[in-house]
mmCIF file of C-alpha atoms and ligand atoms in Angstrom:
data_model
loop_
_atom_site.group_PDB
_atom_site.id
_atom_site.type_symbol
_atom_site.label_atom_id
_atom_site.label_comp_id
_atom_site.label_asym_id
_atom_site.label_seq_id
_atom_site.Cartn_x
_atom_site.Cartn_y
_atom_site.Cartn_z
ATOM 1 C CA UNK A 1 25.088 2.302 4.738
ATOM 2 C CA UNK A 2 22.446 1.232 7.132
ATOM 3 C CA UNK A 3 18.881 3.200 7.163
ATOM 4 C CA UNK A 4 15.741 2.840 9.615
ATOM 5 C CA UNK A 5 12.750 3.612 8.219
ATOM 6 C CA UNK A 6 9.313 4.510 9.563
ATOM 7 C CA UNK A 7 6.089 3.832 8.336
ATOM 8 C CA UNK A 8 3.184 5.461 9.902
ATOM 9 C CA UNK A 9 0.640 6.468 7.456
ATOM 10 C CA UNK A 10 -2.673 4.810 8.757
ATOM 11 C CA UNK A 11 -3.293 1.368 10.632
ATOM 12 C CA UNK A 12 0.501 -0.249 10.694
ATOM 13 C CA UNK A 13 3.248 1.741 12.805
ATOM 14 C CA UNK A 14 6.212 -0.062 11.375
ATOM 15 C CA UNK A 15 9.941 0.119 11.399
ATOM 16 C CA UNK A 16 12.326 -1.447 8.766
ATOM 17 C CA UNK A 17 16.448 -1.337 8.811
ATOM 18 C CA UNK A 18 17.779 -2.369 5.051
ATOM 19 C CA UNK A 19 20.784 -1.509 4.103
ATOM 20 C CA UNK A 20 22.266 -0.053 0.607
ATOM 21 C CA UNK A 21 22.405 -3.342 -1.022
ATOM 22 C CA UNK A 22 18.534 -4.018 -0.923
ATOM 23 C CA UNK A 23 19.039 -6.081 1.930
ATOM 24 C CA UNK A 24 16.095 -6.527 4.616
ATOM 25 C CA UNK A 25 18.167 -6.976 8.154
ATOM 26 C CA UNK A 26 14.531 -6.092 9.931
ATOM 27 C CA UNK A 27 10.880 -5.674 9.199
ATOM 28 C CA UNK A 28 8.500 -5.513 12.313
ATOM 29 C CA UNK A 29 4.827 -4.362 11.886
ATOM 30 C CA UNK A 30 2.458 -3.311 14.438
ATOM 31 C CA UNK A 31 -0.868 -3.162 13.092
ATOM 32 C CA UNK A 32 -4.018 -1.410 14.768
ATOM 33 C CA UNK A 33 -7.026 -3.473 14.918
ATOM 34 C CA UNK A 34 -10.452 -1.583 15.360
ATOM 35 C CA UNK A 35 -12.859 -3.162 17.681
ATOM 36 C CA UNK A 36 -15.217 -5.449 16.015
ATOM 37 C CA UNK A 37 -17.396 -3.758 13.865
ATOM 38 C CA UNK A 38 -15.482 0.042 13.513
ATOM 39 C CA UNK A 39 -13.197 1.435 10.912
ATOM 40 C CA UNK A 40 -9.907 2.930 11.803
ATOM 41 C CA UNK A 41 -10.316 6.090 13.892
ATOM 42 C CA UNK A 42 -7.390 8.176 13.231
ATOM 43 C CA UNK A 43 -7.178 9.409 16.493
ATOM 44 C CA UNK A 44 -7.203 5.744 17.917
ATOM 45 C CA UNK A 45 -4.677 4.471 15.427
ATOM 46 C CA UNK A 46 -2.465 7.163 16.438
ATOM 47 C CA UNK A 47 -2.762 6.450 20.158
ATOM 48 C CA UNK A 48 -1.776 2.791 19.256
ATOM 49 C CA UNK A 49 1.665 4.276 17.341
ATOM 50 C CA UNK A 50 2.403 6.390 20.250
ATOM 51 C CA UNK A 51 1.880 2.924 22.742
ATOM 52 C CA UNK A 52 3.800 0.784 20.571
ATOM 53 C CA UNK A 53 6.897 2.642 18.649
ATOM 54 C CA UNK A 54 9.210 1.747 21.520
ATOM 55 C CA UNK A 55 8.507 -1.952 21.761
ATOM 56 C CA UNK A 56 8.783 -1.672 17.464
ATOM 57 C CA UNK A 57 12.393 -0.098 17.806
ATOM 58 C CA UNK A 58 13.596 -2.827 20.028
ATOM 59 C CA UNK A 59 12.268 -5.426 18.539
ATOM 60 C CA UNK A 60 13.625 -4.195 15.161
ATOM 61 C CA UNK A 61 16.972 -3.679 16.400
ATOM 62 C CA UNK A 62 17.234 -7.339 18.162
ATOM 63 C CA UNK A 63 16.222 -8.564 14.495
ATOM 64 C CA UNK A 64 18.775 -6.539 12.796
ATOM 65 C CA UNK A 65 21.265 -7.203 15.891
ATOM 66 C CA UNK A 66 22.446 -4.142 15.718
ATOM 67 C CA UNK A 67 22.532 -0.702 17.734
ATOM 68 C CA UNK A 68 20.760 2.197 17.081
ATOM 69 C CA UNK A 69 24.232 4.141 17.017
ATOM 70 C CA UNK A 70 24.700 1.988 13.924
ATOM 71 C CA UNK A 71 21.860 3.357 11.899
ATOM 72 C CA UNK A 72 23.702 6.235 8.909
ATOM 73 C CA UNK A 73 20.066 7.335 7.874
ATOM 74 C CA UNK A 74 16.557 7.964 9.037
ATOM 75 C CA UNK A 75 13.476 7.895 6.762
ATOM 76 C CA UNK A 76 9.729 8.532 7.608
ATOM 77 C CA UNK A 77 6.095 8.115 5.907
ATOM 78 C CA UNK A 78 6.033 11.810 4.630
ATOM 79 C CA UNK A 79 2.623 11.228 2.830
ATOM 80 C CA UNK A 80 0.111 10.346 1.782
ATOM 81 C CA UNK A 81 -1.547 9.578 5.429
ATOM 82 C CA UNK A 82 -3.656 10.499 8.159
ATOM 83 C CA UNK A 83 -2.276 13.299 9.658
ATOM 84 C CA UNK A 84 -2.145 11.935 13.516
ATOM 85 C CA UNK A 85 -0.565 8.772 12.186
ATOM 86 C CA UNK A 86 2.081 10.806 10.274
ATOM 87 C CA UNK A 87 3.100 12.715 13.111
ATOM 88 C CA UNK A 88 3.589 10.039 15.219
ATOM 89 C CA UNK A 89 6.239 8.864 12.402
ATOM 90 C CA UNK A 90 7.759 12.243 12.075
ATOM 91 C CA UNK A 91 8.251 12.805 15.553
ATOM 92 C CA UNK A 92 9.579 9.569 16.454
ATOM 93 C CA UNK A 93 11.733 9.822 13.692
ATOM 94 C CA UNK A 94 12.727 13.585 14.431
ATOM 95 C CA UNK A 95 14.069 11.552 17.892
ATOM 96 C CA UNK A 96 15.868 9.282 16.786
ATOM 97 C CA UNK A 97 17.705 11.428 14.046
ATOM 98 C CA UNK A 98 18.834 13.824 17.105
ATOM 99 C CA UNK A 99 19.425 11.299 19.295
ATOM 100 C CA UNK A 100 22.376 9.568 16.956
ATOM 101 C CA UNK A 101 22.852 12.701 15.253
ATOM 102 C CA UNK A 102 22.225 11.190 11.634
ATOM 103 C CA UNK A 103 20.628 12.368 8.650
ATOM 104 C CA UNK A 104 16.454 12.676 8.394
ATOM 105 C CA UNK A 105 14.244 12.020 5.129
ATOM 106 C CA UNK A 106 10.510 12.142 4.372
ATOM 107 C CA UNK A 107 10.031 9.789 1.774
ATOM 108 C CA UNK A 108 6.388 9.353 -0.538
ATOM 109 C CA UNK A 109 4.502 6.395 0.564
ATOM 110 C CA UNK A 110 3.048 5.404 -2.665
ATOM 111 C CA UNK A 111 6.482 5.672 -3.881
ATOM 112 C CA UNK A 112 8.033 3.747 -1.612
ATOM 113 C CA UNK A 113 5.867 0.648 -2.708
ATOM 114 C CA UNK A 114 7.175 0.970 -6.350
ATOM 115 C CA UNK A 115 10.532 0.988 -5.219
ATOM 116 C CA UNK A 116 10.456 -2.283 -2.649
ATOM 117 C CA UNK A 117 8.487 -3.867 -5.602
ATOM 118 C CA UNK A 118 11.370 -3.370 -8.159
ATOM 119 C CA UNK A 119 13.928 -3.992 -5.692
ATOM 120 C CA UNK A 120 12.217 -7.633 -4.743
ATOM 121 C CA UNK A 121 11.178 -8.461 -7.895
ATOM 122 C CA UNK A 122 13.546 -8.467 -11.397
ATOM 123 C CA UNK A 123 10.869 -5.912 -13.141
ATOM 124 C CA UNK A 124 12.560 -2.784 -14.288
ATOM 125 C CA UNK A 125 9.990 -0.119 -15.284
ATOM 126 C CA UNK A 126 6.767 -1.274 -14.628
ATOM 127 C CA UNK A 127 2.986 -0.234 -14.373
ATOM 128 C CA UNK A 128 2.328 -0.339 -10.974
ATOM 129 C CA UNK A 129 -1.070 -1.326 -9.939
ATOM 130 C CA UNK A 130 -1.476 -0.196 -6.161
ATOM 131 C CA UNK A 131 -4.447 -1.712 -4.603
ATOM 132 C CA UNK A 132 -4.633 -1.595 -0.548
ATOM 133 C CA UNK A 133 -7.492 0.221 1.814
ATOM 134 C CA UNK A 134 -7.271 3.525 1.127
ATOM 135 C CA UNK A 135 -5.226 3.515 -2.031
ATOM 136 C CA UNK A 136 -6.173 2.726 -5.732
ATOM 137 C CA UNK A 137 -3.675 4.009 -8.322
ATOM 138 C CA UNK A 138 -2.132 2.837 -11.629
ATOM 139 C CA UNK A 139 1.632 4.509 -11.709
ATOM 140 C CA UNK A 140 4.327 4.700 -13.866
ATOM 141 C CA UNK A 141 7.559 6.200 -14.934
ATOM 142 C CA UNK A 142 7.401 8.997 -17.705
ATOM 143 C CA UNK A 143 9.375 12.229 -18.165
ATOM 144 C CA UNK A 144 11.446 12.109 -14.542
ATOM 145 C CA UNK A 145 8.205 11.586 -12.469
ATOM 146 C CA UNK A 146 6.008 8.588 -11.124
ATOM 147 C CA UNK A 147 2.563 9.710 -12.738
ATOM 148 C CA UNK A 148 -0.441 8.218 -11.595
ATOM 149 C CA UNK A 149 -2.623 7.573 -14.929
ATOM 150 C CA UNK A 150 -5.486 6.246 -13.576
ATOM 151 C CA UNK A 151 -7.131 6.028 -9.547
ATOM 152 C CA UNK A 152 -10.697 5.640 -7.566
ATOM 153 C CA UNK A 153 -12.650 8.677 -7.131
ATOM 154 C CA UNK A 154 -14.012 7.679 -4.251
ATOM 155 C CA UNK A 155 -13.026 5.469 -1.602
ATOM 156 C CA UNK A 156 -9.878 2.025 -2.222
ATOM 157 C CA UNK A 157 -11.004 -1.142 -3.138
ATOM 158 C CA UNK A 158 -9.577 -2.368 0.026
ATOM 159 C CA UNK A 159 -11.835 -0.303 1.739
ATOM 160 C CA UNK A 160 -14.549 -1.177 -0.376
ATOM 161 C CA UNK A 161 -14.108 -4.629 0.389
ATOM 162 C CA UNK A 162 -13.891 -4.095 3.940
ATOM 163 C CA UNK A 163 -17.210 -1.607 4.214
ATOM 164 C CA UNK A 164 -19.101 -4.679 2.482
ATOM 165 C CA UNK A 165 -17.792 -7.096 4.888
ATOM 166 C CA UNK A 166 -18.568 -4.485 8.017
ATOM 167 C CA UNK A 167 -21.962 -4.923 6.880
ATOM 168 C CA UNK A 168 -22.799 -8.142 6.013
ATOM 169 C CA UNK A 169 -20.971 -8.838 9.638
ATOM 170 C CA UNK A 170 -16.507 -10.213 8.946
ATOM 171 C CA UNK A 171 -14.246 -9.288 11.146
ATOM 172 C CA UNK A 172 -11.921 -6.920 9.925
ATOM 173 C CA UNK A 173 -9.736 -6.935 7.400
ATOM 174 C CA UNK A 174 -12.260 -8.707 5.504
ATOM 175 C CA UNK A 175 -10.367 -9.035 2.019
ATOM 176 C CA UNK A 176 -9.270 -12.068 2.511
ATOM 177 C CA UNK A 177 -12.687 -13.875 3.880
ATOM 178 C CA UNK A 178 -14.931 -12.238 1.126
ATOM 179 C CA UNK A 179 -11.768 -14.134 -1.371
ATOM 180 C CA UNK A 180 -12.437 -17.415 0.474
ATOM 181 C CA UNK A 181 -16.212 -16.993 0.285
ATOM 182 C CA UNK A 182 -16.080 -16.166 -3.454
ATOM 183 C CA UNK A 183 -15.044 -19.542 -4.360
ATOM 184 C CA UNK A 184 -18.328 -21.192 -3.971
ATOM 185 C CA UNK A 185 -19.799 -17.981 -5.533
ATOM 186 C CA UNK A 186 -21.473 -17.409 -8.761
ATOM 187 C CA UNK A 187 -21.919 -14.316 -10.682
ATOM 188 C CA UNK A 188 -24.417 -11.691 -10.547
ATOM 189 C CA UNK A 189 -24.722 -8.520 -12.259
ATOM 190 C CA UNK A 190 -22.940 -5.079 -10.004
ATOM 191 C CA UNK A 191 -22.626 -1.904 -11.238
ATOM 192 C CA UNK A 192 -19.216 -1.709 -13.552
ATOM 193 C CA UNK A 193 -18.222 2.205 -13.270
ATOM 194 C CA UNK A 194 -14.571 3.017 -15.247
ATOM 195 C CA UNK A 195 -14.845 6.833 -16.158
ATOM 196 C CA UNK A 196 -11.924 7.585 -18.015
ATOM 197 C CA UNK A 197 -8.672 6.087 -16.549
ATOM 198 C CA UNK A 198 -10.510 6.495 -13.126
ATOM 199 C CA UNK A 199 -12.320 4.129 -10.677
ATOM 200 C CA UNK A 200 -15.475 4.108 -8.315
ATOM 201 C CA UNK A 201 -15.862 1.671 -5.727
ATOM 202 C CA UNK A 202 -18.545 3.519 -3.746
ATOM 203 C CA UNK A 203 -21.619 2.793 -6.124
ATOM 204 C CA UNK A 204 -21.012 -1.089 -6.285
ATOM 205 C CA UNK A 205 -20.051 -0.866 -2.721
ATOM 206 C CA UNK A 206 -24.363 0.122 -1.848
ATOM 207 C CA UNK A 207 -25.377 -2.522 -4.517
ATOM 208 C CA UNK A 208 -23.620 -5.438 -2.871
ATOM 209 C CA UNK A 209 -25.245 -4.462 0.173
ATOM 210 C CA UNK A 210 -28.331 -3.377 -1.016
ATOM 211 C CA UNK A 211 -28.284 -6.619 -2.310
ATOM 212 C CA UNK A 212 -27.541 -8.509 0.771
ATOM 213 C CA UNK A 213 -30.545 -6.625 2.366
ATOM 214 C CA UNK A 214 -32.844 -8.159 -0.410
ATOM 215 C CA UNK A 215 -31.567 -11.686 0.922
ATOM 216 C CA UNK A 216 -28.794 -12.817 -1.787
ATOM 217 C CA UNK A 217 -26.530 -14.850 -0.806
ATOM 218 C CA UNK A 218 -23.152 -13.868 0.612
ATOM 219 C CA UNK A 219 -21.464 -16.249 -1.724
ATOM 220 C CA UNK A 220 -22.435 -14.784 -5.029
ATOM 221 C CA UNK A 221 -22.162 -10.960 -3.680
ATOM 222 C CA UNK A 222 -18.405 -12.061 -2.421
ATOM 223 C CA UNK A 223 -17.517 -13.617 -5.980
ATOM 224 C CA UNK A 224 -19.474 -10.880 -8.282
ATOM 225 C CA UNK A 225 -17.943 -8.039 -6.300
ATOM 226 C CA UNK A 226 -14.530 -9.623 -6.967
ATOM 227 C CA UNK A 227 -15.140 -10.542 -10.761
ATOM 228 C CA UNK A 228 -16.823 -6.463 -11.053
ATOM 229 C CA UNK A 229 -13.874 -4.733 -9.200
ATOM 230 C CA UNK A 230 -11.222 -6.933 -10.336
ATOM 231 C CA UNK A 231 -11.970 -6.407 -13.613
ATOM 232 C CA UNK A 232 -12.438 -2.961 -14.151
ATOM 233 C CA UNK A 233 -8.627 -2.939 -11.843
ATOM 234 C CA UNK A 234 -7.499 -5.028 -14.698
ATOM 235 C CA UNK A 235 -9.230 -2.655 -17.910
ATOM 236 C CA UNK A 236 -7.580 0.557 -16.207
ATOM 237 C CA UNK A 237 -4.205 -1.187 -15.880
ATOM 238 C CA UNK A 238 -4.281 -2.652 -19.752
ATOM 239 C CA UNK A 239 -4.854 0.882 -20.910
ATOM 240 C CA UNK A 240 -1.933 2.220 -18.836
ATOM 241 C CA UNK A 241 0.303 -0.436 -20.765
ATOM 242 C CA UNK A 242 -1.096 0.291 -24.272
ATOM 243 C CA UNK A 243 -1.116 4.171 -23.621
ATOM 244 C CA UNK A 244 2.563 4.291 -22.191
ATOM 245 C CA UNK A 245 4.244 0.937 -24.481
ATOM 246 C CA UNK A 246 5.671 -0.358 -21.268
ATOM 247 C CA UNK A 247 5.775 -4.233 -20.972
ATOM 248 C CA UNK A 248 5.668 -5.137 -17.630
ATOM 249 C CA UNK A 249 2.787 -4.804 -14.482
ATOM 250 C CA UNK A 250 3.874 -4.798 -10.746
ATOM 251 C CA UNK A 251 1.109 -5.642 -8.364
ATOM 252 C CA UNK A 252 1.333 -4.134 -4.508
ATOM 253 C CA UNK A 253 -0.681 -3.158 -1.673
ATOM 254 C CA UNK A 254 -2.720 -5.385 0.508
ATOM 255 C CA UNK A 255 -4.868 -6.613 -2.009
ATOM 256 C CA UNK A 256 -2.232 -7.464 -4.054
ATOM 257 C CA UNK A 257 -2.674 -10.651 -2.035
ATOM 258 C CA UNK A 258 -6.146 -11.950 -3.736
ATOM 259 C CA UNK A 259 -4.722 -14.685 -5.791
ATOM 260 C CA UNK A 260 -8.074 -14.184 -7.932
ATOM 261 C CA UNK A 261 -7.112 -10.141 -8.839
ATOM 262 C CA UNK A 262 -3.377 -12.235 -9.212
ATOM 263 C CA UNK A 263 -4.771 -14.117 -12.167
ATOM 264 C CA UNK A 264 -7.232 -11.645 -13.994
ATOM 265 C CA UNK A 265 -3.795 -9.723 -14.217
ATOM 266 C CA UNK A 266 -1.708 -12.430 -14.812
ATOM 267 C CA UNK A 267 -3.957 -13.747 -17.983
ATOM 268 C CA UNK A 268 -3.880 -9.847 -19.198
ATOM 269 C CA UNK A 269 -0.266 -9.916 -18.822
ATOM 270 C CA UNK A 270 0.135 -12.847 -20.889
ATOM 271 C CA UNK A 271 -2.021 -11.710 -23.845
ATOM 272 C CA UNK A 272 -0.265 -8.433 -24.186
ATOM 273 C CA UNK A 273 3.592 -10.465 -24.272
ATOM 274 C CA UNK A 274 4.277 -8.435 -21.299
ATOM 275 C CA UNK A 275 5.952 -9.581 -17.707
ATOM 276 C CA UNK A 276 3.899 -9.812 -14.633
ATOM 277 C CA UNK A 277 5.136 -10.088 -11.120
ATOM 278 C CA UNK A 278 3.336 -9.199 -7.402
ATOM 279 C CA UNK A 279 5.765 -7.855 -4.859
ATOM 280 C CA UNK A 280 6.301 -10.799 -2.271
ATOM 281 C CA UNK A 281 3.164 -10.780 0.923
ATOM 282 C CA UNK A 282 5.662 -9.553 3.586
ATOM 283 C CA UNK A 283 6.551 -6.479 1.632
ATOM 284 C CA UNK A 284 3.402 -5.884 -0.611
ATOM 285 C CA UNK A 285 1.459 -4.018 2.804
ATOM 286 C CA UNK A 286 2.493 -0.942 4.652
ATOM 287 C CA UNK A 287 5.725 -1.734 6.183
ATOM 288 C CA UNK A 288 8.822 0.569 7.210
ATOM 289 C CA UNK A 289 11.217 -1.734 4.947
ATOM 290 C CA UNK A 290 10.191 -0.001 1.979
ATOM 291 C CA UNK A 291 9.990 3.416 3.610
ATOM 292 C CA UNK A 292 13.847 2.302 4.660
ATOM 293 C CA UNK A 293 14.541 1.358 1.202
ATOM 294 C CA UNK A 294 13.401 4.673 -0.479
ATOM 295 C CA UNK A 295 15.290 6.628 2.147
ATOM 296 C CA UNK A 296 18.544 5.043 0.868
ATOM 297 C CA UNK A 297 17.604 6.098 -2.863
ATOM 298 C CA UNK A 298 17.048 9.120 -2.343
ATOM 299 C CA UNK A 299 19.928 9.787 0.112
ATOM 300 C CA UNK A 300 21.875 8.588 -2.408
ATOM 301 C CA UNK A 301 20.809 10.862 -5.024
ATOM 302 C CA UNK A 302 21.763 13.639 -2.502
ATOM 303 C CA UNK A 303 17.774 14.732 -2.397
ATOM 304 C CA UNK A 304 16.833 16.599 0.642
ATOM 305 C CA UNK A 305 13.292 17.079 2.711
ATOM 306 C CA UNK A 306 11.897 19.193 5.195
ATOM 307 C CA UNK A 307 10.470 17.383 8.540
ATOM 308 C CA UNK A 308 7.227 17.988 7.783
ATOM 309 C CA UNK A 309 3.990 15.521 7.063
ATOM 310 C CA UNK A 310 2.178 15.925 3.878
ATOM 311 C CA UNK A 311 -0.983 13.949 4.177
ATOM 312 C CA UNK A 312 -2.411 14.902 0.810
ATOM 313 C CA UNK A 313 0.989 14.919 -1.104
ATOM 314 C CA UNK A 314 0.366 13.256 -4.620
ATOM 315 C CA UNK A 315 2.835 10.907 -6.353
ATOM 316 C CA UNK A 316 3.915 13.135 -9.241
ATOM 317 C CA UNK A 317 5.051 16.081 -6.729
ATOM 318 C CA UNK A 318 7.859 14.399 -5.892
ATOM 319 C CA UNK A 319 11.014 14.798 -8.057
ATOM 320 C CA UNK A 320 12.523 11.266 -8.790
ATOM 321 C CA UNK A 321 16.419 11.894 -8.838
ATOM 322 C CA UNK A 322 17.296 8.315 -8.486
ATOM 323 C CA UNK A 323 16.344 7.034 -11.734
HETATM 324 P P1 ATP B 401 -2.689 2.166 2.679
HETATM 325 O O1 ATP B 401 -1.590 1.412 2.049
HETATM 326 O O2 ATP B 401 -3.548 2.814 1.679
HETATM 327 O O3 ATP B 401 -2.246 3.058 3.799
HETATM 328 P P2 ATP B 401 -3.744 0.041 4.291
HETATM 329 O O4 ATP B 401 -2.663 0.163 5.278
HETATM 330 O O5 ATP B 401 -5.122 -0.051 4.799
HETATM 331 O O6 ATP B 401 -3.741 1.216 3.278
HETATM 332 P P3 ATP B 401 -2.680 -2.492 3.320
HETATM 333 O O7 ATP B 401 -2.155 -2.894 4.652
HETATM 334 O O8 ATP B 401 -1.742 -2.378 2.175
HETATM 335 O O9 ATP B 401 -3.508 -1.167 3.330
HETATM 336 O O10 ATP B 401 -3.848 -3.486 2.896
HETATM 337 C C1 ATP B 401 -4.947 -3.744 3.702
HETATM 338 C C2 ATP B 401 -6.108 -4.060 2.813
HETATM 339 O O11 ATP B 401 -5.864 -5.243 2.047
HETATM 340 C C3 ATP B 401 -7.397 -4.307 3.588
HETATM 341 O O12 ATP B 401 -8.405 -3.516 3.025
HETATM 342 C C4 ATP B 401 -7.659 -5.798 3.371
HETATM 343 O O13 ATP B 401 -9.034 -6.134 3.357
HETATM 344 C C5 ATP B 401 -7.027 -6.031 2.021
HETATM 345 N N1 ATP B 401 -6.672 -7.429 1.781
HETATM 346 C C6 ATP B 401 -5.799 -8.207 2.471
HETATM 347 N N2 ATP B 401 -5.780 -9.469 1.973
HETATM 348 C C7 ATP B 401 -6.669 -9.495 0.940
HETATM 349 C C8 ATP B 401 -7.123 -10.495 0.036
HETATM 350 N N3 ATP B 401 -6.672 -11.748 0.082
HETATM 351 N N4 ATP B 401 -8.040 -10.145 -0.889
HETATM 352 C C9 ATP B 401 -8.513 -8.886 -0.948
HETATM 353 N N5 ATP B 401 -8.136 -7.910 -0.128
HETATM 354 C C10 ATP B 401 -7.230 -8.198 0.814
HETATM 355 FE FE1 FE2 B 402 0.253 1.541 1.570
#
């Protein structure tokens, strides 16, 4: 069984065709990129979807070399999202699904990066540690649902990293500069702010900049906002281990590609006795792959959606008949 999925949810219209082994035939991504200096309008980001889904589709097909009359199963970013985004997906998706007369799921994007991370990595029932722009959340298995035990309160780190680097002037995404600019770095004192099992990014995010302001250099603020965020990722996720006896930590998202946030995690890991792994780059961001992926599971498990967005949907809504 072969199924095309569709992610939509905020900057990336992607599609994905996998099939019911786990394997990846296609994975194309189409990301929005703000004009220098903005964050992601969802208006804008949804105009670029509705420009681009067609050339997507081709080009996903030509990788898969296959027809869309060959497609069994349709799956789509159901939530969480930006609305516009979403509908884009669900539409396009609603399309499709008429057009070849096959079978249409809405599928939980938060989800749908646990399950691409177990399926490409050999961890069973981790603690997932989800760290991309507009997500932060610690998940994991217990009592039939994926709970989410600990997330920000405010805005994602990835976010957070990108506001900073709006306003001390790199381009966007900035993650990855402020990680290369870190390394000649050293440490100065941010604002550490764990309440609970929850996060806040917004706080540290004025006092790097207030900071900057004041004349510091980029350096340090790019290494201490690492070591300050990092760290208090890496806290939350311990207690999610200790609280729940699991043993192993799956790291996803965008961010999951800071090799720095990689070790803090990785020496945490060791300590405990328990496994660490980060879902590979390619499938770690938004892309329709996993979307594809969690369509199968749940198909398989003979679970049903309406075609409908849920932009606000939370992880432990969704009833998890496939494990
Ligand atoms: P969501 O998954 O919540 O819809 P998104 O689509 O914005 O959000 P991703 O594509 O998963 O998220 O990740 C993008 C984020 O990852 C950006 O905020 C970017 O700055 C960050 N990022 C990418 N590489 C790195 C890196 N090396 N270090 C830190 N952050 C990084
Ligand atoms: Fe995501």
């Amino acid at each position: 069984m072969i199924c095309l999925g569709i992610e939509s949810t905020a900057h990336s219209f992607s599609i994905g065709i996998v099939d019911d082994s786990g394997r990846v035939l296609a994975s194309i991504i189409d990301m929005y990129r703000p004009p220098h200096g903005w964050g992601i309008h969802p208006a804008e980001a949804a105009k670029h979807h509705e420009e681009v889904k067609d050339a997507v589709l081709e080009k996903a097909l030509e990788e898969a070399k296959i027809k869309l009359e060959d497609i069994d199963l349709i799956s789509f970013s159901q939530g969480p999202g930006l609305a516009p985004c979403l509908y884009k997906g669900l539409n396009f998706a609603q399309e499709l699904a008429e057009k070849i007369k096959k079978p249409l799921l809405g599928v939980n994007h938060c989800i749908s990066h646990i399950e691409i991370g177990r399926l490409k990595t050999d961890l069973k029932d981790p603690i997932t540690l989800y760290v991309s722009g507009a997500n932060t959340q610690v998940l994991g298995f217990i009592s039939g649902k994926y709970r989410c035990f600990g997330e920000t309160q405010d805005i994602g780190i990835g976010n957070a990293l990108d506001k900073f680097g709006r306003g001390v002037g790199l381009d966007f995404p900035a993650g990855p500069k402020i990680e290369q600019m870190a390394r000649s770095g050293k440490y100065l004192e941010l604002p550490y702010v764990v309440k609970g099992m929850d996060l806040s990014f917004s706080g540290i995010l004025t006092a790097a900049l207030q900071k900057f302001e004041k004349g510091t250099s980029k350096e340090d603020i790019c290494f201490s906002l690492q070591e300050t965020c990092f760290a208090m990722l890496t806290e939350v996720t311990e207690r999610a281990l200790a609280h729940t006896g699991k043993n192993e930590v799956l790291l996803t998202g965008g961010v999951a590609a800071n090799k720095r946030l990689q070790d803090m995690l990785h020496i945490m890991c060791k300590e405990r006795g328990a496994k660490f792994a980060v879902v590979p780059k390619e499938f770690a961001g938004d892309c329709g792959a996993m979307i594809a992926w969690l369509g199968l599971l749940m198909h398989k498990a003979g679970i049903k959606t309406k075609n409908e967005v849920l932009p606000r949907q939370r992880t432990d809504e969704v009833g998890i008949g496939w494990l």
